[in-house]
Coordinates of C-alpha atoms in Angstrom, one line a residue:
M28 CA 2.7 90.2 190.9
I29 CA 6.1 88.8 189.9
V30 CA 5.2 85.3 191.3
L31 CA 1.8 85.4 189.5
A32 CA 3.6 86.4 186.2
R33 CA 5.8 83.4 186.6
R34 CA 2.8 81.2 187.1
L35 CA 1.2 82.6 184.0
G36 CA 4.4 82.0 182.1
A37 CA 4.6 78.4 183.3
L38 CA 0.9 78.0 182.2
A39 CA 1.8 79.2 178.7
V40 CA 4.5 76.6 178.5
T41 CA 2.1 73.9 179.7
A42 CA -0.5 75.0 177.2
A43 CA 2.1 75.0 174.4
A44 CA 3.0 71.4 175.3
A45 CA -0.7 70.6 175.1
L46 CA -0.9 72.1 171.6
A47 CA 2.1 70.1 170.5
L48 CA 0.6 66.9 171.8
A49 CA -2.8 67.6 170.3
G50 CA -1.2 68.4 167.0
A51 CA 0.8 65.2 166.9
P52 CA -0.6 62.3 164.8
A53 CA -2.7 60.2 167.1
Q54 CA -2.1 56.5 167.3
A55 CA -5.1 54.4 166.3
S56 CA -7.0 53.5 169.4
P57 CA -9.7 50.8 169.5
A58 CA -11.4 52.4 172.5
P59 CA -11.9 55.8 174.2
I60 CA -9.6 56.9 177.0
D61 CA -11.2 56.7 180.4
V62 CA -10.5 59.7 182.6
R63 CA -12.1 60.1 186.1
L64 CA -12.7 63.5 187.6
I65 CA -13.4 63.8 191.3
G66 CA -14.6 67.1 192.8
F67 CA -15.6 68.5 196.2
N68 CA -16.7 72.0 197.3
D69 CA -17.0 74.1 200.4
F70 CA -14.8 72.1 202.7
H71 CA -14.4 75.1 205.0
G72 CA -11.5 73.5 207.0
N73 CA -13.7 70.6 208.4
L74 CA -10.8 68.3 209.3
E75 CA -12.7 66.5 212.0
P76 CA -15.9 64.7 211.1
P77 CA -18.6 67.5 211.2
A78 CA -21.2 67.1 213.9
G79 CA -25.0 67.6 213.9
S80 CA -26.8 68.3 210.6
G81 CA -23.5 69.5 209.1
G82 CA -22.3 65.9 209.3
R83 CA -25.3 64.2 207.8
V84 CA -26.2 63.4 204.2
V85 CA -29.9 63.0 203.4
L86 CA -30.6 60.2 200.9
S87 CA -33.4 60.1 198.3
D88 CA -35.7 58.1 200.6
G89 CA -35.3 60.6 203.4
T90 CA -33.0 58.5 205.6
T91 CA -29.6 60.0 206.7
V92 CA -26.1 58.8 207.0
M93 CA -23.2 60.4 208.9
A94 CA -20.5 61.6 206.6
G95 CA -17.4 63.6 206.3
G96 CA -14.0 64.0 208.0
A97 CA -10.7 64.5 206.3
A98 CA -9.2 61.1 207.1
Y99 CA -12.3 59.3 205.8
M100 CA -12.4 61.6 202.8
A101 CA -8.8 60.7 202.0
T102 CA -9.6 57.0 202.1
H103 CA -12.6 57.5 199.8
V104 CA -10.5 59.5 197.3
K105 CA -7.9 56.7 197.3
Q106 CA -10.6 54.1 196.7
L107 CA -12.1 56.1 193.9
R108 CA -8.9 56.8 192.1
T109 CA -8.4 55.0 188.8
K110 CA -5.4 54.9 186.4
N111 CA -6.4 58.3 185.1
T112 CA -7.8 60.6 187.8
L113 CA -7.8 64.3 188.5
L114 CA -9.0 65.8 191.8
F115 CA -10.6 69.3 192.0
S116 CA -12.2 71.7 194.4
A117 CA -14.9 74.2 193.5
G118 CA -13.7 76.7 196.2
D119 CA -14.2 77.7 199.9
N120 CA -11.6 75.2 201.0
V121 CA -11.0 77.5 204.0
G122 CA -12.7 80.3 205.9
A123 CA -15.5 79.9 208.4
S124 CA -13.4 76.9 209.6
P125 CA -13.5 75.0 212.9
L126 CA -10.9 76.1 215.4
A127 CA -8.5 73.1 214.7
S128 CA -7.9 74.6 211.2
A129 CA -8.6 78.3 211.8
L130 CA -6.4 78.7 214.8
F131 CA -3.4 77.9 212.5
H132 CA -4.5 80.2 209.7
D133 CA -6.1 77.1 207.9
E134 CA -2.6 75.8 207.1
P135 CA -3.6 72.2 208.2
T136 CA -6.4 72.2 205.6
I137 CA -4.0 73.2 202.8
D138 CA -1.6 70.5 204.0
F139 CA -4.5 68.0 203.9
M140 CA -5.4 69.0 200.3
N141 CA -1.8 68.6 199.3
D142 CA -1.7 65.1 200.9
I143 CA -4.8 63.9 198.9
G144 CA -3.4 65.3 195.6
V145 CA -5.7 68.1 194.6
N146 CA -4.9 69.2 191.1
A147 CA -6.7 72.6 191.0
S148 CA -9.2 74.7 192.9
A149 CA -11.5 77.6 192.1
I150 CA -11.2 80.7 194.3
G151 CA -14.3 80.9 196.5
N152 CA -15.5 84.0 198.4
H153 CA -14.1 82.6 201.7
E154 CA -10.6 82.3 200.1
L155 CA -10.7 86.1 200.3
D156 CA -12.0 86.5 203.9
K157 CA -8.6 87.7 205.0
G158 CA -7.7 89.6 201.9
Y159 CA -5.7 89.0 198.7
Q160 CA -2.3 88.9 200.3
E161 CA -3.4 86.1 202.5
L162 CA -4.7 84.2 199.5
L163 CA -1.3 84.6 197.9
R164 CA 0.3 83.3 201.1
K165 CA -2.0 80.2 201.0
Q166 CA -0.9 79.7 197.4
F167 CA 2.8 80.3 197.5
G168 CA 3.7 79.7 201.2
G169 CA 5.4 81.6 203.9
C170 CA 4.6 82.4 207.5
A171 CA 1.8 84.7 208.6
S172 CA 2.5 88.0 210.5
D173 CA 2.4 86.1 213.8
G174 CA 4.7 83.3 212.5
C175 CA 4.2 79.8 211.4
Q176 CA 1.9 78.3 214.1
F177 CA 1.3 74.7 212.9
E178 CA 4.6 73.7 211.4
K179 CA 8.0 75.4 211.4
T180 CA 7.4 76.4 207.8
F181 CA 4.5 76.6 205.4
S182 CA 5.1 75.8 201.7
G183 CA 1.6 76.7 200.4
A184 CA -0.7 74.9 198.1
K185 CA 0.9 72.5 195.5
W186 CA -2.0 73.1 193.2
P187 CA -3.1 76.4 191.6
Y188 CA -6.0 78.6 192.7
L189 CA -8.0 79.7 189.6
A190 CA -10.3 82.7 189.0
A191 CA -10.9 83.6 185.3
N192 CA -13.1 86.5 186.2
M193 CA -11.0 88.1 189.0
T194 CA -8.9 91.1 188.0
F195 CA -7.3 94.1 189.6
D196 CA -9.0 97.5 189.2
N197 CA -6.7 98.1 186.2
G198 CA -8.0 95.1 184.4
L199 CA -5.0 92.9 184.8
P200 CA -5.6 89.3 186.0
A201 CA -5.3 88.8 189.7
A202 CA -5.1 85.0 189.5
L203 CA -4.6 82.2 186.9
P204 CA -7.7 81.9 184.8
F205 CA -7.1 78.2 184.0
T206 CA -4.6 75.4 184.1
V207 CA -3.9 72.4 182.0
D208 CA -3.6 68.9 183.5
F209 CA -2.8 65.7 181.7
S210 CA -4.5 62.4 182.4
G211 CA -4.2 59.3 180.2
G212 CA -2.1 61.3 177.8
V213 CA -5.0 63.8 177.3
P214 CA -4.8 67.5 178.1
V215 CA -7.6 68.6 180.3
G216 CA -8.3 72.3 180.6
V217 CA -9.5 73.5 184.0
I218 CA -11.2 76.9 184.4
G219 CA -11.9 78.4 187.8
V220 CA -14.6 81.0 188.3
P221 CA -15.8 82.7 191.6
L222 CA -19.3 84.1 191.7
H223 CA -19.7 87.5 190.0
D224 CA -21.5 88.8 193.1
L225 CA -18.6 88.0 195.4
P226 CA -18.4 91.6 196.6
S227 CA -21.9 91.3 198.1
V228 CA -20.8 88.3 200.4
T229 CA -17.3 89.5 201.4
S230 CA -16.1 92.4 203.4
A231 CA -15.3 95.4 201.2
D232 CA -11.9 95.8 202.9
A233 CA -10.9 92.3 202.1
I234 CA -11.3 92.7 198.3
K235 CA -10.3 96.3 197.9
G236 CA -8.7 96.7 194.5
L237 CA -10.3 93.6 193.0
K238 CA -13.1 93.2 190.5
F239 CA -15.2 90.2 189.5
G240 CA -16.6 89.9 186.0
D241 CA -19.4 88.0 184.5
E242 CA -19.0 84.2 184.9
V243 CA -20.2 83.2 181.4
Q244 CA -18.0 85.7 179.7
A245 CA -14.9 84.5 181.6
I246 CA -15.7 80.9 181.0
N247 CA -16.2 81.4 177.3
S248 CA -13.0 83.5 176.7
S249 CA -10.9 80.9 178.6
A250 CA -12.6 78.0 176.8
D251 CA -11.9 79.7 173.4
L252 CA -8.2 80.2 174.3
L253 CA -7.9 76.6 175.5
D254 CA -9.5 75.4 172.3
R255 CA -7.1 77.4 170.2
L256 CA -4.2 75.8 172.2
G257 CA -5.5 72.4 171.3
V258 CA -7.1 71.6 174.6
K259 CA -10.5 70.0 173.8
T260 CA -11.6 68.5 177.1
I261 CA -12.6 71.4 179.4
V262 CA -13.8 71.4 183.0
V263 CA -15.2 74.4 184.9
L264 CA -14.9 74.8 188.7
L265 CA -17.7 77.2 189.4
H266 CA -18.0 78.8 192.9
Q267 CA -21.7 79.5 192.4
G268 CA -24.6 77.2 193.2
D269 CA -28.3 76.8 193.4
N270 CA -30.7 75.8 196.1
T271 CA -32.7 72.6 196.0
E272 CA -36.2 71.4 196.9
G273 CA -35.0 68.3 198.7
G274 CA -33.7 65.1 197.1
G275 CA -30.7 62.9 197.7
P276 CA -27.1 63.2 196.5
N277 CA -27.9 62.1 192.9
D278 CA -31.2 63.8 192.4
C279 CA -31.7 67.0 190.5
K280 CA -34.3 69.0 192.3
T281 CA -32.6 72.3 192.0
A282 CA -34.6 75.5 192.1
P283 CA -33.9 77.8 189.2
G284 CA -30.8 79.8 190.1
P285 CA -27.5 81.3 188.9
A286 CA -25.6 78.0 188.5
L287 CA -28.2 76.5 186.3
A288 CA -28.3 79.7 184.2
I289 CA -24.5 79.7 183.8
A290 CA -24.4 76.0 183.0
K291 CA -27.0 76.5 180.2
A292 CA -25.3 79.6 178.7
A293 CA -21.6 78.7 179.0
S294 CA -19.6 77.7 175.9
P295 CA -20.4 74.3 174.3
K296 CA -16.6 73.7 174.5
V297 CA -17.1 73.0 178.3
D298 CA -17.7 69.3 179.1
V299 CA -18.2 69.3 182.9
I300 CA -19.3 71.9 185.5
F301 CA -18.5 71.3 189.2
S302 CA -20.4 73.9 191.3
G303 CA -20.2 75.1 194.9
H304 CA -21.1 77.9 197.2
S305 CA -24.7 76.9 198.0
H306 CA -23.8 73.8 200.1
Q307 CA -26.4 71.8 198.3
Q308 CA -26.3 68.3 196.8
Y309 CA -27.4 67.7 193.2
N310 CA -26.5 65.8 190.1
C311 CA -28.0 67.4 187.0
T312 CA -27.6 67.0 183.3
V313 CA -27.8 70.4 181.5
T314 CA -28.1 71.0 177.7
D315 CA -25.4 73.4 176.5
P316 CA -26.1 76.0 173.8
A317 CA -25.2 73.5 171.0
G318 CA -27.8 71.0 172.3
N319 CA -25.4 68.6 174.0
P320 CA -25.7 67.2 177.5
R321 CA -23.1 67.9 180.3
P322 CA -23.2 67.4 184.0
L323 CA -23.7 70.2 186.6
I324 CA -22.9 68.6 189.9
Q325 CA -22.4 69.7 193.5
G326 CA -21.4 67.8 196.6
A327 CA -23.0 69.5 199.6
S328 CA -20.2 70.8 201.9
F329 CA -17.7 69.9 204.6
G330 CA -16.3 66.9 202.7
R331 CA -19.5 64.9 203.0
L332 CA -19.7 64.0 199.3
L333 CA -17.3 63.5 196.5
S334 CA -18.6 64.4 193.0
V335 CA -17.4 61.8 190.5
V336 CA -17.5 62.3 186.7
D337 CA -16.3 59.6 184.4
L338 CA -15.3 60.7 180.9
K339 CA -14.6 58.8 177.8
I340 CA -12.3 60.8 175.6
D341 CA -11.9 60.2 171.9
P342 CA -8.2 59.4 171.4
R343 CA -8.2 61.2 168.0
T344 CA -9.9 64.5 168.9
K345 CA -8.9 64.5 172.5
D346 CA -12.4 65.6 173.3
A347 CA -15.0 64.1 175.7
I348 CA -17.7 62.0 174.2
R349 CA -20.6 63.7 175.9
S350 CA -23.1 60.9 175.4
K351 CA -20.8 58.5 177.4
T352 CA -20.3 60.8 180.4
V353 CA -21.5 59.4 183.7
A354 CA -21.7 61.4 187.0
H355 CA -22.6 60.6 190.5
N356 CA -22.1 61.9 194.1
E357 CA -20.3 59.4 196.4
V358 CA -21.1 59.7 200.1
V359 CA -18.0 60.0 202.3
T360 CA -19.1 57.4 204.8
R361 CA -17.3 56.8 208.1
D362 CA -17.3 53.0 207.8
V363 CA -13.9 52.9 206.1
T364 CA -10.5 52.9 207.7
P365 CA -9.3 56.5 208.2
D366 CA -6.2 57.4 206.1
P367 CA -3.3 57.2 208.7
T368 CA -1.3 60.1 207.2
V369 CA -4.3 62.4 207.2
Q370 CA -5.5 61.2 210.6
A371 CA -2.1 62.0 212.1
L372 CA -2.3 65.6 210.6
V373 CA -5.9 66.0 212.0
S374 CA -4.9 64.6 215.4
K375 CA -2.0 67.0 215.7
A376 CA -4.2 70.0 214.8
V377 CA -6.9 69.0 217.2
S378 CA -4.4 68.3 220.0
E379 CA -2.6 71.6 219.6
A380 CA -5.8 73.6 219.5
A381 CA -7.4 71.8 222.5
P382 CA -6.2 74.1 225.3
I383 CA -8.0 77.0 223.7
A384 CA -10.8 75.1 222.0
N385 CA -12.0 73.4 225.2
K386 CA -12.0 76.4 227.5
A387 CA -15.5 76.9 228.8
V388 CA -17.1 80.3 228.1
G389 CA -20.7 79.7 229.3
T390 CA -23.5 77.3 229.8
I391 CA -26.9 76.8 228.1
T392 CA -30.1 75.0 229.3
S393 CA -30.9 73.5 225.9
D394 CA -30.0 73.8 222.2
V395 CA -29.8 77.4 220.9
V396 CA -30.3 77.0 217.2
A397 CA -29.8 79.3 214.2
A398 CA -32.8 78.0 212.3
E399 CA -35.3 80.8 211.5
Q400 CA -39.0 80.6 212.5
A401 CA -41.7 81.7 210.0
S402 CA -41.1 85.3 211.1
G403 CA -37.4 85.1 210.2
E404 CA -36.3 85.3 213.8
S405 CA -34.0 82.6 215.3
P406 CA -33.0 81.9 218.9
L407 CA -29.3 82.1 218.3
G408 CA -29.8 85.2 216.2
D409 CA -31.5 86.8 219.2
V410 CA -28.6 85.9 221.4
I411 CA -26.0 87.3 219.0
G412 CA -28.1 90.5 218.6
D413 CA -28.2 90.9 222.4
A414 CA -24.5 90.2 222.7
Q415 CA -23.6 92.8 220.2
L416 CA -25.8 95.4 221.8
D417 CA -24.4 94.7 225.2
S418 CA -20.9 95.1 223.8
T419 CA -21.6 98.5 222.3
K420 CA -23.9 100.1 224.8
S421 CA -20.9 102.0 226.2
V422 CA -20.9 104.1 222.9
G423 CA -24.6 104.6 223.0
A424 CA -25.9 101.8 220.8
Q425 CA -29.6 101.3 220.9
V426 CA -30.1 98.5 218.3
A427 CA -27.9 95.7 217.0
L428 CA -28.3 93.9 213.6
M429 CA -26.7 90.6 212.5
N430 CA -26.5 89.1 209.1
P431 CA -27.9 85.5 209.1
G432 CA -25.1 84.2 206.8
G433 CA -22.6 85.0 209.5
I434 CA -24.1 82.5 211.9
R435 CA -22.4 79.3 211.0
A436 CA -23.4 76.7 213.6
D437 CA -25.8 76.0 216.4
L438 CA -25.0 76.0 220.1
N439 CA -25.8 72.4 221.1
F440 CA -26.6 71.4 224.7
K441 CA -25.1 67.9 224.2
S442 CA -21.3 68.2 224.1
S443 CA -19.4 66.3 221.4
T444 CA -16.1 66.8 223.2
A445 CA -14.8 64.2 225.6
G446 CA -14.5 65.6 229.2
V447 CA -16.7 68.6 228.5
P448 CA -20.1 68.4 230.4
D449 CA -23.3 68.7 228.5
G450 CA -24.6 72.3 228.5
T451 CA -21.1 73.7 228.5
V452 CA -20.3 76.2 225.7
T453 CA -16.6 76.0 224.8
Y454 CA -14.6 78.6 223.0
A455 CA -14.6 76.2 220.0
N456 CA -18.4 76.1 220.1
A457 CA -18.6 79.9 220.1
F458 CA -16.0 80.1 217.4
A459 CA -17.9 77.7 215.2
V460 CA -20.9 80.1 215.4
Q461 CA -19.0 83.2 214.6
P462 CA -15.6 82.4 212.9
F463 CA -15.1 85.5 210.8
A464 CA -13.5 87.9 213.3
N465 CA -15.7 90.8 212.0
I466 CA -15.4 94.1 213.9
L467 CA -18.5 95.6 215.5
Q468 CA -19.3 99.2 214.4
T469 CA -21.9 101.6 215.7
E470 CA -23.3 104.2 213.4
T471 CA -26.1 106.7 213.4
L472 CA -29.1 106.2 211.2
T473 CA -32.4 108.1 210.8
G474 CA -35.6 106.3 211.5
A475 CA -36.3 106.4 207.7
Q476 CA -32.9 104.7 207.1
L477 CA -33.5 102.1 209.7
K478 CA -36.8 101.2 208.0
A479 CA -35.1 101.1 204.6
V480 CA -32.5 98.7 206.0
L481 CA -35.3 96.4 207.2
E482 CA -37.0 96.7 203.8
Q483 CA -33.8 95.4 202.2
Q484 CA -34.4 92.0 203.7
W485 CA -36.3 91.2 200.5
Q486 CA -34.1 91.6 197.4
P487 CA -35.4 91.2 193.8
Q488 CA -33.3 89.0 191.7
P489 CA -32.6 89.2 187.9
D490 CA -34.7 86.1 187.3
G491 CA -37.7 87.7 188.9
S492 CA -37.5 85.9 192.2
V493 CA -37.1 87.6 195.6
Q494 CA -34.3 86.6 197.9
Q495 CA -35.1 86.9 201.6
K496 CA -32.3 87.6 204.1
M497 CA -33.7 88.2 207.5
L498 CA -31.5 90.3 209.8
Q499 CA -31.2 89.0 213.4
I500 CA -31.9 91.7 215.9
S501 CA -31.4 92.8 219.5
S502 CA -34.3 92.7 222.0
S503 CA -34.5 96.5 221.9
L504 CA -36.0 96.4 218.3
H505 CA -39.5 95.2 217.4
Y506 CA -41.4 95.4 214.1
T507 CA -44.0 93.8 212.0
W508 CA -43.8 92.7 208.4
S509 CA -46.4 91.7 205.8
A510 CA -45.7 88.8 203.5
S511 CA -48.3 90.1 201.0
A512 CA -47.2 93.7 200.9
P513 CA -45.1 95.0 197.9
I514 CA -41.3 94.8 198.2
G515 CA -40.2 98.1 199.8
S516 CA -43.4 98.5 201.8
R517 CA -43.5 95.4 204.0
I518 CA -42.2 96.9 207.3
S519 CA -44.5 98.6 209.9
A520 CA -44.8 99.2 213.7
I521 CA -41.1 99.7 214.3
T522 CA -40.2 100.4 217.9
V523 CA -36.9 100.9 219.7
D524 CA -36.9 100.4 223.5
G525 CA -40.7 100.3 223.3
Q526 CA -41.0 103.7 221.5
P527 CA -42.2 104.2 218.0
V528 CA -39.5 105.0 215.5
T529 CA -40.0 108.3 213.7
P530 CA -38.6 108.9 210.2
D531 CA -36.5 111.9 211.2
G532 CA -35.4 110.4 214.6
S533 CA -31.8 109.5 215.3
Y534 CA -30.8 106.0 216.3
K535 CA -27.4 104.4 217.0
V536 CA -27.2 101.0 215.4
T537 CA -24.5 98.4 215.8
A538 CA -23.6 95.9 213.0
N539 CA -20.4 94.1 211.9
N540 CA -18.1 95.7 209.4
F541 CA -19.4 93.3 206.7
L542 CA -22.9 94.8 207.0
T543 CA -21.8 98.4 207.4
G544 CA -19.9 98.0 204.2
G545 CA -23.1 97.1 202.4
G546 CA -22.6 93.3 202.5
D547 CA -25.5 91.0 201.6
G548 CA -27.2 93.8 199.7
F549 CA -27.8 96.0 202.8
T550 CA -26.5 99.0 201.0
V551 CA -28.4 101.6 203.2
L552 CA -26.0 100.7 206.1
K553 CA -23.2 102.3 204.1
S554 CA -24.9 105.6 204.6
G555 CA -24.6 105.7 208.4
T556 CA -22.7 108.5 210.1
G557 CA -20.4 108.8 213.0
I558 CA -19.1 105.3 212.9
V559 CA -17.3 104.1 216.1
G560 CA -15.4 100.8 216.1
G561 CA -15.9 98.2 218.7
A562 CA -15.0 94.6 219.7
I563 CA -14.5 91.6 217.5
D564 CA -17.9 89.9 217.2
L565 CA -16.7 86.6 218.7
D566 CA -15.4 88.4 221.7
A567 CA -18.7 90.1 222.2
L568 CA -20.5 86.7 222.0
T569 CA -18.1 84.9 224.5
A570 CA -18.4 87.8 226.9
Y571 CA -22.2 87.7 226.8
L572 CA -22.2 83.9 227.3
T573 CA -19.9 84.2 230.3
A574 CA -22.1 86.9 231.8
H575 CA -25.3 85.0 231.2
Q576 CA -24.7 81.5 232.6
N577 CA -27.4 78.8 232.1
L578 CA -28.7 80.8 229.1
A579 CA -32.0 79.6 227.8
P580 CA -33.2 80.2 224.2
P581 CA -34.9 83.6 224.1
A582 CA -38.7 83.9 223.4
L583 CA -39.2 84.7 219.7
D584 CA -41.2 87.8 220.0
R585 CA -39.2 90.5 218.3
I586 CA -40.4 90.1 214.7
T587 CA -44.1 89.6 213.9
R588 CA -45.2 88.3 210.5
T589 CA -48.6 88.9 209.0
S590 CA -50.1 87.5 205.9

C-alpha cells in the first residue's frame, strides 16, 4: 500500500506537469504532431517462437504466415518506432506461459518487456493467477519465496501496471488507474482496464479482497479526470475482447461482444482502444457516443501481431484529430534479424530450463488435440479427465470434470525440440497443456447437482446470446444433450460407471480448485460438500502419461449431441 501510494503521488506530479504544459501558450505549428502508438496483447510469456497454430497468423486470403518470438518482435518494434512512439500492452503478459518463462516466475518476460521499452500495461486476468502480492512483486521487484531463479536480483517492471476498475473490498484503488506519457511534447493519458468479469475466469483465492467494477464507468471517470488535468489525447488498454468470424489481421469481422459494446459506450474523450483477452485479430473503427470514429484493435496473441495506431495531434489543443487516425496490425514475421539482446535473454532462459523441460514423461501414437468435436468432447480433454480421475480414485472419486479454458495447448506427435524423438511427450509439452498449477479437489454432489453443473455449460449473456463452455469429462461419465432444448433442460441420460444417475444419489466428483470455486460460471460446484484436496493437475497429467505409454487419442463417445 505504501509503494502504491507513492506511485499515485508520482502520477499526480506527472499529471500536474501535463496541466502546466497544456495551459502554456502553444507555439504556432504549421502541421499536426505525429505520434505512433504500438500495442500488443496476451503475450503469455511466449519468449520462443510459438509452434503449431499458436505460431501462425491467418491472412485475409486464408493463407498463413509463421509469426511471433520475442527476438523477432523486438526487431519489429525497433523498425516500427518513429521519432514519437509509445509502446503498450493490453494485459496477460504472463501466466499460462511456456516453461522457459514460467519456471523462473515469468521474470524473463518482464525483463524482455523492459528491454523493448514498454510504457504501460493493463492488468489482465492472468496477471493475478498467483495473487495480488505476486503482481506487486512483478511491478516493484524482489525475489520470490524460493529466491531469484533467473538472475541474482529482480528489479520488476519499469512500466506501470494499470487497472482503473480494480479496488480493494473497502473501495480504495488497488492499482494505478492511469498514467501520463509524453510524446512529441504532447501528454498522452493511458487508462488500463481489466474485464469486469475477471472473478469468473480467475481462482477465487487469487483475487480474495479485490473487486472489479464496470469498465465503462472506470474509463469515463478516468478520462474526465485526465481531461480536467489538461490531458486531451487519451488511450485505453482494455483487457476484454470479442470473437471473430474469420478475417485477416486488418479485417473487422467481430461478432457482437463486450469489447465492441464498451468501445461504443466509453467517453468520447477516448481516442484509441487497444483490446485483448480473446486472442483474436481485428482492426475496427467504432463510432463513439459523440459520433466520432476511433479504432478498436487487437493483435491476436503470443506476440504474433503488433497493433500500430498513428495519430495526428493538434499542437494547439493537444488532442488527436480523429479523422486522421490510421491503424493497422503488423505481422511479426520471422524473416528479420532477431534482436541480439533479446535473443541472448531467450537463449539463457531456454538453456537453463532445458534439463527439466526436455525430460520425457510419456509417449503418444499421434496428435492428441484440444479441439472440441460437435458434441463438445475433445481427445485431450478426455485424457485430462481420465488423468484427474486416476489421481483421485484413492479418495473415492467417481467422476472428473475439466474446464476447457484450462487446456492451453495440444500434445503434438512431431517433436519441435532437437534431440527429442517424435511421439515423446516432454515435461515442457505437458506443462504447456496445463500451466496453472491448480489443485485437484474431490467433493460430493447429489445427482441433481451434477445435472445442474452440466446444464451450466450453456450460459445466457446480457446481450441475449448464449455462451457454451463444454466441460471435459472422465470416461466414467456419459450423457446426452439436445441443441434444441431450452437452456437449463438440455441434459439427459446421465450415467456414472454405466449406471443411471438419480437426483438424490451421492457422487464424488473431482475438479480443479478454479472450478470448485465457481470459475467459468459453474457456480453449482461451490455447493459440493466434504471437499478433499489432491495433487496438482499437472502432476496428475504427467503421472497418467508415464503410466500409459504409447497413448492413443481416446474414442470420442462420452458426450452425445442430438438436434
